C-alpha cells in the first residue's frame, strides 16, 4: 500500500510534464503553423522565396521568375561565327502547379508534433524546389538546323569549262558540316547545368566537321581527254529547223556530268517553247510530217547518242524514231518526244564528263571529254544492220473539188519501213567481239497525194447531172526513202563526212511542210 502511494507523486509529475510539453508544443505550433491557404516559412523555388504566400501569390512571382529565365541568351559558336537566340524563342517554360501544391502541404500533414518538427526544420534549413525548365525540342532542333548550320562554309566543287578550245578547272574548297544531333545535345546539357543562373548567357560550341568537296580540282583536272565525238549534217537553208538544232546544242554545251550522275537530254533542252528559243519546224507525228515547236531537236540527241556510244558511256534510255531518218543509219538515231522518249546516259566512270557541242557550217557536233583509260590499240566500230524492209503500200489519195481534175500534188513522199539492229564491234589484243547495242522498228508510210476533182464513184447531188469521167492517168509508182547502207564509225575516227543529198523522191533530211498549212499537233518524234 505504501509502494503504491510512493509511485503516485511520480506519475502525477509525468502527467503534469506531458501536459506542459503538449501545451508548449500546441502554443509553439500555433505560432508557426501557416494558414491553410499559405506556404510555411523557409520554402523556396530556385532562388525565389515563397514563405507566407498563397497559391496565387506564389504563381505570380514564379511566372515572373520564368520570364526572367526565358530572357537568357543562348549563344552557339560555329567555328568562330556566332549565332544567338533567347530561351523564349525556344519556347522555354516550367510547370509550376506541382511545386506550389507540394509547398502548401508542408507542415499540414501528420500529427501536431510531426508538423511542428517539420516546420522548425524547414524554417531553419529551408526547403528548395528546383523548377524544371522545359523548351520545345522541335524549335531547338530547327534553330540548330537552319540558323546554326547556315553559318557553316559550304564545300566548293571545282568547275570545268572550255576557254579558247582548252579545258580549264576552277579551284575547289573544303567546307564544314554541322553535326545537328551532337550540337543539340550540347545545348541541352548546358541549359540543364545553368538553370539557376537566371541572367547568365548560355554558351555552346557547335560540333563541326570538315566537308571535302565532291569534286576537287585534282579530280576535275583528270577530265582532259576527248573520249568520243560525232557530227551530222543538216540543211542550213531550212532556217527554223537550223535554229532549233543550234538552240538545243547550245543548251547541252558545257554540261558537266559527275560520276554516278544521269544526264537527260529532254530535261536539259526543255521546255519546247518560243520563250526557250525554239521555232516551228517539221517533225514526225502519226506517220506524217507536220510543223511543231522544236522540230529538229532529235538530230541533236541523235548526234550526242553516237558520240556517247564512241565514248562507251552507259546509255540508260534511248528510243528510235517512228519513221526512218536520213542523217544516220537505222538504229543509230535517238528520238525525243514529250516525256516518253528521251536520251539518258549515266557517267559510269570515276571522273567528271564534259560535253562540248554546237553547230558550224551545216553540221551539229558533240565532243565528249573525260579520262581515257582504254588501251590505245582498242578499236570500237558501230555497224547498222537492216534485217527487214517493209514497203509503204499504195498512195493515200485526197480529192480536192476546188482543183481541176488534172491537178495532182505529192504532199508527202513515201517512207519505207525497216527493222534494224546496231552492233558494237570491239577489237582488242587481236580479238574481236560483236555485241548487239539495240534494235529498232520504223513504220512504213505510203505517199500522200492530193488530186483535183471528186472522188471516183461518188454519187452526184440530186438535180445535178453527173460529169463525164476524165481519162484515167496512170498513177506514178510511189517513191520511198532509200535503203540505208551499213556503216561503221571507229571510236577515234574524224568527224563523219556530211550525209549525201537525197535523191529525187527520197525523204529529205529536213522534210518541208506540205503546201497546204498543216494544223500543229504534238510531235510523235521531236522534229526528226
PDB file of N, CA and C in Angstrom, residues 38-124:
ATOM      1  N   UNK A  38      -1.772  29.184 -47.060  1.00  0.00           N
ATOM      2  CA  UNK A  38      -0.468  29.831 -47.229  1.00  0.00           C
ATOM      3  C   UNK A  38       0.673  28.836 -47.035  1.00  0.00           C
ATOM      4  N   UNK A  39       1.801  29.203 -47.648  1.00  0.00           N
ATOM      5  CA  UNK A  39       3.000  28.362 -47.586  1.00  0.00           C
ATOM      6  C   UNK A  39       3.788  28.732 -46.332  1.00  0.00           C
ATOM      7  N   UNK A  40       4.377  27.744 -45.674  1.00  0.00           N
ATOM      8  CA  UNK A  40       5.119  27.981 -44.440  1.00  0.00           C
ATOM      9  C   UNK A  40       6.438  28.715 -44.702  1.00  0.00           C
ATOM     10  N   UNK A  41       7.102  29.092 -43.633  1.00  0.00           N
ATOM     11  CA  UNK A  41       8.371  29.817 -43.733  1.00  0.00           C
ATOM     12  C   UNK A  41       9.495  28.867 -44.198  1.00  0.00           C
ATOM     13  N   UNK A  42      10.448  29.449 -44.982  1.00  0.00           N
ATOM     14  CA  UNK A  42      11.631  28.693 -45.374  1.00  0.00           C
ATOM     15  C   UNK A  42      11.495  27.911 -46.666  1.00  0.00           C
ATOM     16  N   UNK A  43      10.436  28.142 -47.445  1.00  0.00           N
ATOM     17  CA  UNK A  43      10.221  27.410 -48.708  1.00  0.00           C
ATOM     18  C   UNK A  43      10.641  28.289 -49.883  1.00  0.00           C
ATOM     19  N   UNK A  44      11.446  27.693 -50.783  1.00  0.00           N
ATOM     20  CA  UNK A  44      11.933  28.412 -51.970  1.00  0.00           C
ATOM     21  C   UNK A  44      11.681  27.573 -53.222  1.00  0.00           C
ATOM     22  N   UNK A  45      11.541  28.271 -54.349  1.00  0.00           N
ATOM     23  CA  UNK A  45      11.545  27.635 -55.666  1.00  0.00           C
ATOM     24  C   UNK A  45      12.700  28.270 -56.435  1.00  0.00           C
ATOM     25  N   UNK A  46      13.751  27.466 -56.741  1.00  0.00           N
ATOM     26  CA  UNK A  46      15.028  28.031 -57.192  1.00  0.00           C
ATOM     27  C   UNK A  46      15.479  29.031 -56.130  1.00  0.00           C
ATOM     28  N   UNK A  47      15.763  30.265 -56.520  1.00  0.00           N
ATOM     29  CA  UNK A  47      16.177  31.264 -55.544  1.00  0.00           C
ATOM     30  C   UNK A  47      15.021  32.156 -55.094  1.00  0.00           C
ATOM     31  N   UNK A  48      13.810  31.858 -55.494  1.00  0.00           N
ATOM     32  CA  UNK A  48      12.637  32.677 -55.156  1.00  0.00           C
ATOM     33  C   UNK A  48      11.991  32.170 -53.868  1.00  0.00           C
ATOM     34  N   UNK A  49      11.883  33.032 -52.825  1.00  0.00           N
ATOM     35  CA  UNK A  49      11.260  32.639 -51.561  1.00  0.00           C
ATOM     36  C   UNK A  49       9.744  32.730 -51.673  1.00  0.00           C
ATOM     37  N   UNK A  50       9.099  31.643 -51.221  1.00  0.00           N
ATOM     38  CA  UNK A  50       7.630  31.556 -51.295  1.00  0.00           C
ATOM     39  C   UNK A  50       6.994  31.642 -49.904  1.00  0.00           C
ATOM     40  N   UNK A  51       7.751  31.913 -48.829  1.00  0.00           N
ATOM     41  CA  UNK A  51       7.237  31.923 -47.450  1.00  0.00           C
ATOM     42  C   UNK A  51       6.035  32.855 -47.303  1.00  0.00           C
ATOM     43  N   UNK A  52       4.953  32.304 -46.687  1.00  0.00           N
ATOM     44  CA  UNK A  52       3.777  33.093 -46.383  1.00  0.00           C
ATOM     45  C   UNK A  52       2.893  33.421 -47.566  1.00  0.00           C
ATOM     46  N   UNK A  53       3.198  32.904 -48.734  1.00  0.00           N
ATOM     47  CA  UNK A  53       2.416  33.251 -49.930  1.00  0.00           C
ATOM     48  C   UNK A  53       1.255  32.289 -50.131  1.00  0.00           C
ATOM     49  N   UNK A  54       0.198  32.832 -50.706  1.00  0.00           N
ATOM     50  CA  UNK A  54      -0.904  31.994 -51.165  1.00  0.00           C
ATOM     51  C   UNK A  54      -0.498  31.376 -52.502  1.00  0.00           C
ATOM     52  N   UNK A  55      -1.319  30.462 -52.987  1.00  0.00           N
ATOM     53  CA  UNK A  55      -1.030  29.809 -54.270  1.00  0.00           C
ATOM     54  C   UNK A  55      -0.962  30.842 -55.400  1.00  0.00           C
ATOM     55  N   UNK A  56      -1.901  31.789 -55.414  1.00  0.00           N
ATOM     56  CA  UNK A  56      -1.910  32.801 -56.480  1.00  0.00           C
ATOM     57  C   UNK A  56      -0.677  33.693 -56.400  1.00  0.00           C
ATOM     58  N   UNK A  57      -0.309  34.077 -55.160  1.00  0.00           N
ATOM     59  CA  UNK A  57       0.867  34.937 -54.997  1.00  0.00           C
ATOM     60  C   UNK A  57       2.136  34.201 -55.451  1.00  0.00           C
ATOM     61  N   UNK A  58       2.244  32.935 -55.068  1.00  0.00           N
ATOM     62  CA  UNK A  58       3.404  32.136 -55.482  1.00  0.00           C
ATOM     63  C   UNK A  58       3.432  31.970 -57.005  1.00  0.00           C
ATOM     64  N   UNK A  59       2.256  31.757 -57.586  1.00  0.00           N
ATOM     65  CA  UNK A  59       2.165  31.578 -59.038  1.00  0.00           C
ATOM     66  C   UNK A  59       2.641  32.833 -59.761  1.00  0.00           C
ATOM     67  N   UNK A  60       2.263  33.994 -59.259  1.00  0.00           N
ATOM     68  CA  UNK A  60       2.651  35.258 -59.908  1.00  0.00           C
ATOM     69  C   UNK A  60       4.165  35.489 -59.849  1.00  0.00           C
ATOM     70  N   UNK A  61       4.752  35.287 -58.674  1.00  0.00           N
ATOM     71  CA  UNK A  61       6.194  35.558 -58.557  1.00  0.00           C
ATOM     72  C   UNK A  61       6.994  34.526 -59.351  1.00  0.00           C
ATOM     73  N   UNK A  62       6.507  33.296 -59.394  1.00  0.00           N
ATOM     74  CA  UNK A  62       7.228  32.267 -60.155  1.00  0.00           C
ATOM     75  C   UNK A  62       7.105  32.489 -61.659  1.00  0.00           C
ATOM     76  N   UNK A  63       5.952  32.976 -62.098  1.00  0.00           N
ATOM     77  CA  UNK A  63       5.813  33.317 -63.525  1.00  0.00           C
ATOM     78  C   UNK A  63       6.805  34.406 -63.913  1.00  0.00           C
ATOM     79  N   UNK A  64       6.962  35.395 -63.044  1.00  0.00           N
ATOM     80  CA  UNK A  64       7.943  36.452 -63.305  1.00  0.00           C
ATOM     81  C   UNK A  64       9.362  35.867 -63.353  1.00  0.00           C
ATOM     82  N   UNK A  65       9.603  34.907 -62.480  1.00  0.00           N
ATOM     83  CA  UNK A  65      10.907  34.239 -62.460  1.00  0.00           C
ATOM     84  C   UNK A  65      11.159  33.492 -63.773  1.00  0.00           C
ATOM     85  N   UNK A  66      10.146  32.798 -64.267  1.00  0.00           N
ATOM     86  CA  UNK A  66      10.287  32.050 -65.527  1.00  0.00           C
ATOM     87  C   UNK A  66      10.524  33.001 -66.695  1.00  0.00           C
ATOM     88  N   UNK A  67       9.865  34.162 -66.665  1.00  0.00           N
ATOM     89  CA  UNK A  67      10.082  35.160 -67.715  1.00  0.00           C
ATOM     90  C   UNK A  67      11.541  35.622 -67.698  1.00  0.00           C
ATOM     91  N   UNK A  68      12.089  35.837 -66.498  1.00  0.00           N
ATOM     92  CA  UNK A  68      13.497  36.239 -66.407  1.00  0.00           C
ATOM     93  C   UNK A  68      14.412  35.141 -66.954  1.00  0.00           C
ATOM     94  N   UNK A  69      14.086  33.902 -66.616  1.00  0.00           N
ATOM     95  CA  UNK A  69      14.884  32.790 -67.135  1.00  0.00           C
ATOM     96  C   UNK A  69      14.826  32.714 -68.661  1.00  0.00           C
ATOM     97  N   UNK A  70      13.649  32.967 -69.212  1.00  0.00           N
ATOM     98  CA  UNK A  70      13.481  32.854 -70.667  1.00  0.00           C
ATOM     99  C   UNK A  70      14.195  33.960 -71.431  1.00  0.00           C
ATOM    100  N   UNK A  71      14.600  35.032 -70.682  1.00  0.00           N
ATOM    101  CA  UNK A  71      15.318  36.112 -71.349  1.00  0.00           C
ATOM    102  C   UNK A  71      16.801  35.786 -71.537  1.00  0.00           C
ATOM    103  N   UNK A  72      17.234  34.682 -70.959  1.00  0.00           N
ATOM    104  CA  UNK A  72      18.639  34.306 -71.132  1.00  0.00           C
ATOM    105  C   UNK A  72      18.958  34.116 -72.616  1.00  0.00           C
ATOM    106  N   UNK A  73      20.176  34.428 -72.966  1.00  0.00           N
ATOM    107  CA  UNK A  73      20.626  34.294 -74.347  1.00  0.00           C
ATOM    108  C   UNK A  73      21.389  32.987 -74.527  1.00  0.00           C
ATOM    109  N   UNK A  74      21.033  32.280 -75.590  1.00  0.00           N
ATOM    110  CA  UNK A  74      21.783  31.089 -75.976  1.00  0.00           C
ATOM    111  C   UNK A  74      22.692  31.479 -77.136  1.00  0.00           C
ATOM    112  N   UNK A  75      23.992  31.324 -76.956  1.00  0.00           N
ATOM    113  CA  UNK A  75      24.965  31.680 -77.977  1.00  0.00           C
ATOM    114  C   UNK A  75      25.708  30.426 -78.427  1.00  0.00           C
ATOM    115  N   UNK A  76      25.658  30.168 -79.721  1.00  0.00           N
ATOM    116  CA  UNK A  76      26.328  28.995 -80.296  1.00  0.00           C
ATOM    117  C   UNK A  76      27.465  29.469 -81.185  1.00  0.00           C
ATOM    118  N   UNK A  77      28.658  28.977 -80.928  1.00  0.00           N
ATOM    119  CA  UNK A  77      29.850  29.324 -81.703  1.00  0.00           C
ATOM    120  C   UNK A  77      30.055  28.254 -82.779  1.00  0.00           C
ATOM    121  N   UNK A  78      29.900  28.669 -84.044  1.00  0.00           N
ATOM    122  CA  UNK A  78      30.088  27.749 -85.171  1.00  0.00           C
ATOM    123  C   UNK A  78      31.419  28.091 -85.839  1.00  0.00           C
ATOM    124  N   UNK A  79      32.487  27.512 -85.330  1.00  0.00           N
ATOM    125  CA  UNK A  79      33.836  27.776 -85.850  1.00  0.00           C
ATOM    126  C   UNK A  79      34.130  29.269 -85.955  1.00  0.00           C
ATOM    127  N   UNK A  80      33.831  29.990 -84.882  1.00  0.00           N
ATOM    128  CA  UNK A  80      34.134  31.418 -84.838  1.00  0.00           C
ATOM    129  C   UNK A  80      33.002  32.309 -85.288  1.00  0.00           C
ATOM    130  N   UNK A  81      31.943  31.735 -85.813  1.00  0.00           N
ATOM    131  CA  UNK A  81      30.775  32.519 -86.241  1.00  0.00           C
ATOM    132  C   UNK A  81      29.666  32.299 -85.212  1.00  0.00           C
ATOM    133  N   UNK A  82      29.224  33.396 -84.629  1.00  0.00           N
ATOM    134  CA  UNK A  82      28.295  33.316 -83.500  1.00  0.00           C
ATOM    135  C   UNK A  82      26.848  33.429 -83.964  1.00  0.00           C
ATOM    136  N   UNK A  83      26.027  32.565 -83.403  1.00  0.00           N
ATOM    137  CA  UNK A  83      24.577  32.596 -83.640  1.00  0.00           C
ATOM    138  C   UNK A  83      23.896  32.658 -82.281  1.00  0.00           C
ATOM    139  N   UNK A  84      22.947  33.587 -82.101  1.00  0.00           N
ATOM    140  CA  UNK A  84      22.290  33.761 -80.805  1.00  0.00           C
ATOM    141  C   UNK A  84      20.779  33.702 -80.932  1.00  0.00           C
ATOM    142  N   UNK A  85      20.171  33.309 -79.818  1.00  0.00           N
ATOM    143  CA  UNK A  85      18.717  33.340 -79.697  1.00  0.00           C
ATOM    144  C   UNK A  85      18.398  33.430 -78.213  1.00  0.00           C
ATOM    145  N   UNK A  86      17.142  33.599 -77.883  1.00  0.00           N
ATOM    146  CA  UNK A  86      16.730  33.602 -76.476  1.00  0.00           C
ATOM    147  C   UNK A  86      16.004  32.302 -76.176  1.00  0.00           C
ATOM    148  N   UNK A  87      15.966  31.958 -74.878  1.00  0.00           N
ATOM    149  CA  UNK A  87      15.240  30.755 -74.498  1.00  0.00           C
ATOM    150  C   UNK A  87      13.752  30.911 -74.772  1.00  0.00           C
ATOM    151  N   UNK A  88      13.277  32.169 -74.736  1.00  0.00           N
ATOM    152  CA  UNK A  88      11.857  32.409 -75.040  1.00  0.00           C
ATOM    153  C   UNK A  88      11.553  31.978 -76.472  1.00  0.00           C
ATOM    154  N   UNK A  89      12.517  32.236 -77.399  1.00  0.00           N
ATOM    155  CA  UNK A  89      12.312  31.838 -78.790  1.00  0.00           C
ATOM    156  C   UNK A  89      12.295  30.321 -78.941  1.00  0.00           C
ATOM    157  N   UNK A  90      12.864  29.638 -77.953  1.00  0.00           N
ATOM    158  CA  UNK A  90      12.863  28.175 -77.985  1.00  0.00           C
ATOM    159  C   UNK A  90      11.666  27.602 -77.230  1.00  0.00           C
ATOM    160  N   UNK A  91      10.750  28.488 -76.806  1.00  0.00           N
ATOM    161  CA  UNK A  91       9.539  28.041 -76.121  1.00  0.00           C
ATOM    162  C   UNK A  91       9.781  27.628 -74.685  1.00  0.00           C
ATOM    163  N   UNK A  92      10.733  28.305 -73.999  1.00  0.00           N
ATOM    164  CA  UNK A  92      11.088  27.945 -72.624  1.00  0.00           C
ATOM    165  C   UNK A  92       9.890  28.139 -71.684  1.00  0.00           C
ATOM    166  N   UNK A  93       9.642  27.158 -70.826  1.00  0.00           N
ATOM    167  CA  UNK A  93       8.527  27.230 -69.858  1.00  0.00           C
ATOM    168  C   UNK A  93       8.814  26.255 -68.720  1.00  0.00           C
ATOM    169  N   UNK A  94       8.004  26.366 -67.629  1.00  0.00           N
ATOM    170  CA  UNK A  94       8.162  25.464 -66.492  1.00  0.00           C
ATOM    171  C   UNK A  94       6.796  25.155 -65.906  1.00  0.00           C
ATOM    172  N   UNK A  95       6.631  23.921 -65.424  1.00  0.00           N
ATOM    173  CA  UNK A  95       5.377  23.505 -64.823  1.00  0.00           C
ATOM    174  C   UNK A  95       5.391  23.920 -63.344  1.00  0.00           C
ATOM    175  N   UNK A  96       4.596  24.922 -62.986  1.00  0.00           N
ATOM    176  CA  UNK A  96       4.617  25.492 -61.630  1.00  0.00           C
ATOM    177  C   UNK A  96       3.648  24.820 -60.664  1.00  0.00           C
ATOM    178  N   UNK A  97       2.542  24.330 -61.111  1.00  0.00           N
ATOM    179  CA  UNK A  97       1.470  23.846 -60.226  1.00  0.00           C
ATOM    180  C   UNK A  97       1.924  22.721 -59.288  1.00  0.00           C
ATOM    181  N   UNK A  98       2.687  21.735 -59.761  1.00  0.00           N
ATOM    182  CA  UNK A  98       3.117  20.694 -58.815  1.00  0.00           C
ATOM    183  C   UNK A  98       3.983  21.253 -57.678  1.00  0.00           C
ATOM    184  N   UNK A  99       4.831  22.245 -57.973  1.00  0.00           N
ATOM    185  CA  UNK A  99       5.690  22.851 -56.953  1.00  0.00           C
ATOM    186  C   UNK A  99       4.836  23.588 -55.917  1.00  0.00           C
ATOM    187  N   UNK A 100       3.883  24.383 -56.387  1.00  0.00           N
ATOM    188  CA  UNK A 100       3.028  25.144 -55.472  1.00  0.00           C
ATOM    189  C   UNK A 100       2.195  24.203 -54.607  1.00  0.00           C
ATOM    190  N   UNK A 101       1.702  23.128 -55.187  1.00  0.00           N
ATOM    191  CA  UNK A 101       0.890  22.164 -54.450  1.00  0.00           C
ATOM    192  C   UNK A 101       1.699  21.499 -53.339  1.00  0.00           C
ATOM    193  N   UNK A 102       2.940  21.109 -53.624  1.00  0.00           N
ATOM    194  CA  UNK A 102       3.797  20.472 -52.619  1.00  0.00           C
ATOM    195  C   UNK A 102       4.194  21.470 -51.528  1.00  0.00           C
ATOM    196  N   UNK A 103       4.442  22.717 -51.918  1.00  0.00           N
ATOM    197  CA  UNK A 103       4.823  23.742 -50.947  1.00  0.00           C
ATOM    198  C   UNK A 103       3.700  23.994 -49.944  1.00  0.00           C
ATOM    199  N   UNK A 104       2.470  23.979 -50.387  1.00  0.00           N
ATOM    200  CA  UNK A 104       1.327  24.218 -49.497  1.00  0.00           C
ATOM    201  C   UNK A 104       1.119  23.077 -48.498  1.00  0.00           C
ATOM    202  N   UNK A 105       1.587  21.877 -48.781  1.00  0.00           N
ATOM    203  CA  UNK A 105       1.371  20.731 -47.902  1.00  0.00           C
ATOM    204  C   UNK A 105       2.320  20.701 -46.705  1.00  0.00           C
ATOM    205  N   UNK A 106       3.447  21.409 -46.792  1.00  0.00           N
ATOM    206  CA  UNK A 106       4.461  21.342 -45.740  1.00  0.00           C
ATOM    207  C   UNK A 106       3.888  21.859 -44.421  1.00  0.00           C
ATOM    208  N   UNK A 107       4.008  21.041 -43.344  1.00  0.00           N
ATOM    209  CA  UNK A 107       3.523  21.428 -42.015  1.00  0.00           C
ATOM    210  C   UNK A 107       2.034  21.267 -41.841  1.00  0.00           C
ATOM    211  N   UNK A 108       1.381  20.626 -42.770  1.00  0.00           N
ATOM    212  CA  UNK A 108      -0.073  20.484 -42.666  1.00  0.00           C
ATOM    213  C   UNK A 108      -0.509  19.035 -42.787  1.00  0.00           C
ATOM    214  N   UNK A 109       0.444  18.104 -42.750  1.00  0.00           N
ATOM    215  CA  UNK A 109       0.104  16.693 -42.839  1.00  0.00           C
ATOM    216  C   UNK A 109       0.658  15.968 -41.599  1.00  0.00           C
ATOM    217  N   UNK A 110       0.037  14.934 -41.141  1.00  0.00           N
ATOM    218  CA  UNK A 110       0.511  14.178 -39.983  1.00  0.00           C
ATOM    219  C   UNK A 110       0.055  14.788 -38.665  1.00  0.00           C
ATOM    220  N   UNK A 111       0.710  14.359 -37.556  1.00  0.00           N
ATOM    221  CA  UNK A 111       0.349  14.807 -36.208  1.00  0.00           C
ATOM    222  C   UNK A 111       0.859  16.219 -35.949  1.00  0.00           C
ATOM    223  N   UNK A 112       0.357  16.783 -34.851  1.00  0.00           N
ATOM    224  CA  UNK A 112       0.796  18.136 -34.484  1.00  0.00           C
ATOM    225  C   UNK A 112       2.302  18.144 -34.219  1.00  0.00           C
ATOM    226  N   UNK A 113       2.779  17.102 -33.514  1.00  0.00           N
ATOM    227  CA  UNK A 113       4.198  17.045 -33.187  1.00  0.00           C
ATOM    228  C   UNK A 113       5.047  16.917 -34.449  1.00  0.00           C
ATOM    229  N   UNK A 114       4.611  16.052 -35.402  1.00  0.00           N
ATOM    230  CA  UNK A 114       5.358  15.854 -36.650  1.00  0.00           C
ATOM    231  C   UNK A 114       5.359  17.138 -37.477  1.00  0.00           C
ATOM    232  N   UNK A 115       4.219  17.796 -37.523  1.00  0.00           N
ATOM    233  CA  UNK A 115       4.128  19.044 -38.299  1.00  0.00           C
ATOM    234  C   UNK A 115       5.010  20.129 -37.690  1.00  0.00           C
ATOM    235  N   UNK A 116       4.976  20.153 -36.331  1.00  0.00           N
ATOM    236  CA  UNK A 116       5.794  21.177 -35.653  1.00  0.00           C
ATOM    237  C   UNK A 116       7.280  20.943 -35.923  1.00  0.00           C
ATOM    238  N   UNK A 117       7.706  19.680 -35.853  1.00  0.00           N
ATOM    239  CA  UNK A 117       9.108  19.352 -36.122  1.00  0.00           C
ATOM    240  C   UNK A 117       9.468  19.697 -37.571  1.00  0.00           C
ATOM    241  N   UNK A 118       8.553  19.405 -38.477  1.00  0.00           N
ATOM    242  CA  UNK A 118       8.828  19.680 -39.898  1.00  0.00           C
ATOM    243  C   UNK A 118       8.922  21.174 -40.158  1.00  0.00           C
ATOM    244  N   UNK A 119       8.049  21.950 -39.544  1.00  0.00           N
ATOM    245  CA  UNK A 119       8.053  23.401 -39.734  1.00  0.00           C
ATOM    246  C   UNK A 119       9.331  24.022 -39.190  1.00  0.00           C
ATOM    247  N   UNK A 120       9.793  23.511 -37.964  1.00  0.00           N
ATOM    248  CA  UNK A 120      11.038  24.029 -37.406  1.00  0.00           C
ATOM    249  C   UNK A 120      12.222  23.693 -38.324  1.00  0.00           C
ATOM    250  N   UNK A 121      12.204  22.480 -38.874  1.00  0.00           N
ATOM    251  CA  UNK A 121      13.286  22.044 -39.769  1.00  0.00           C
ATOM    252  C   UNK A 121      13.351  22.906 -41.029  1.00  0.00           C
ATOM    253  N   UNK A 122      12.186  23.128 -41.654  1.00  0.00           N
ATOM    254  CA  UNK A 122      12.133  23.908 -42.892  1.00  0.00           C
ATOM    255  C   UNK A 122      12.520  25.359 -42.628  1.00  0.00           C
ATOM    256  N   UNK A 123      12.087  25.896 -41.488  1.00  0.00           N
ATOM    257  CA  UNK A 123      12.408  27.284 -41.168  1.00  0.00           C
ATOM    258  C   UNK A 123      13.905  27.464 -40.965  1.00  0.00           C
ATOM    259  N   UNK A 124      14.546  26.407 -40.397  1.00  0.00           N
ATOM    260  CA  UNK A 124      15.976  26.521 -40.102  1.00  0.00           C
ATOM    261  C   UNK A 124      16.849  26.194 -41.310  1.00  0.00           C
TER     262      UNK A 124
END
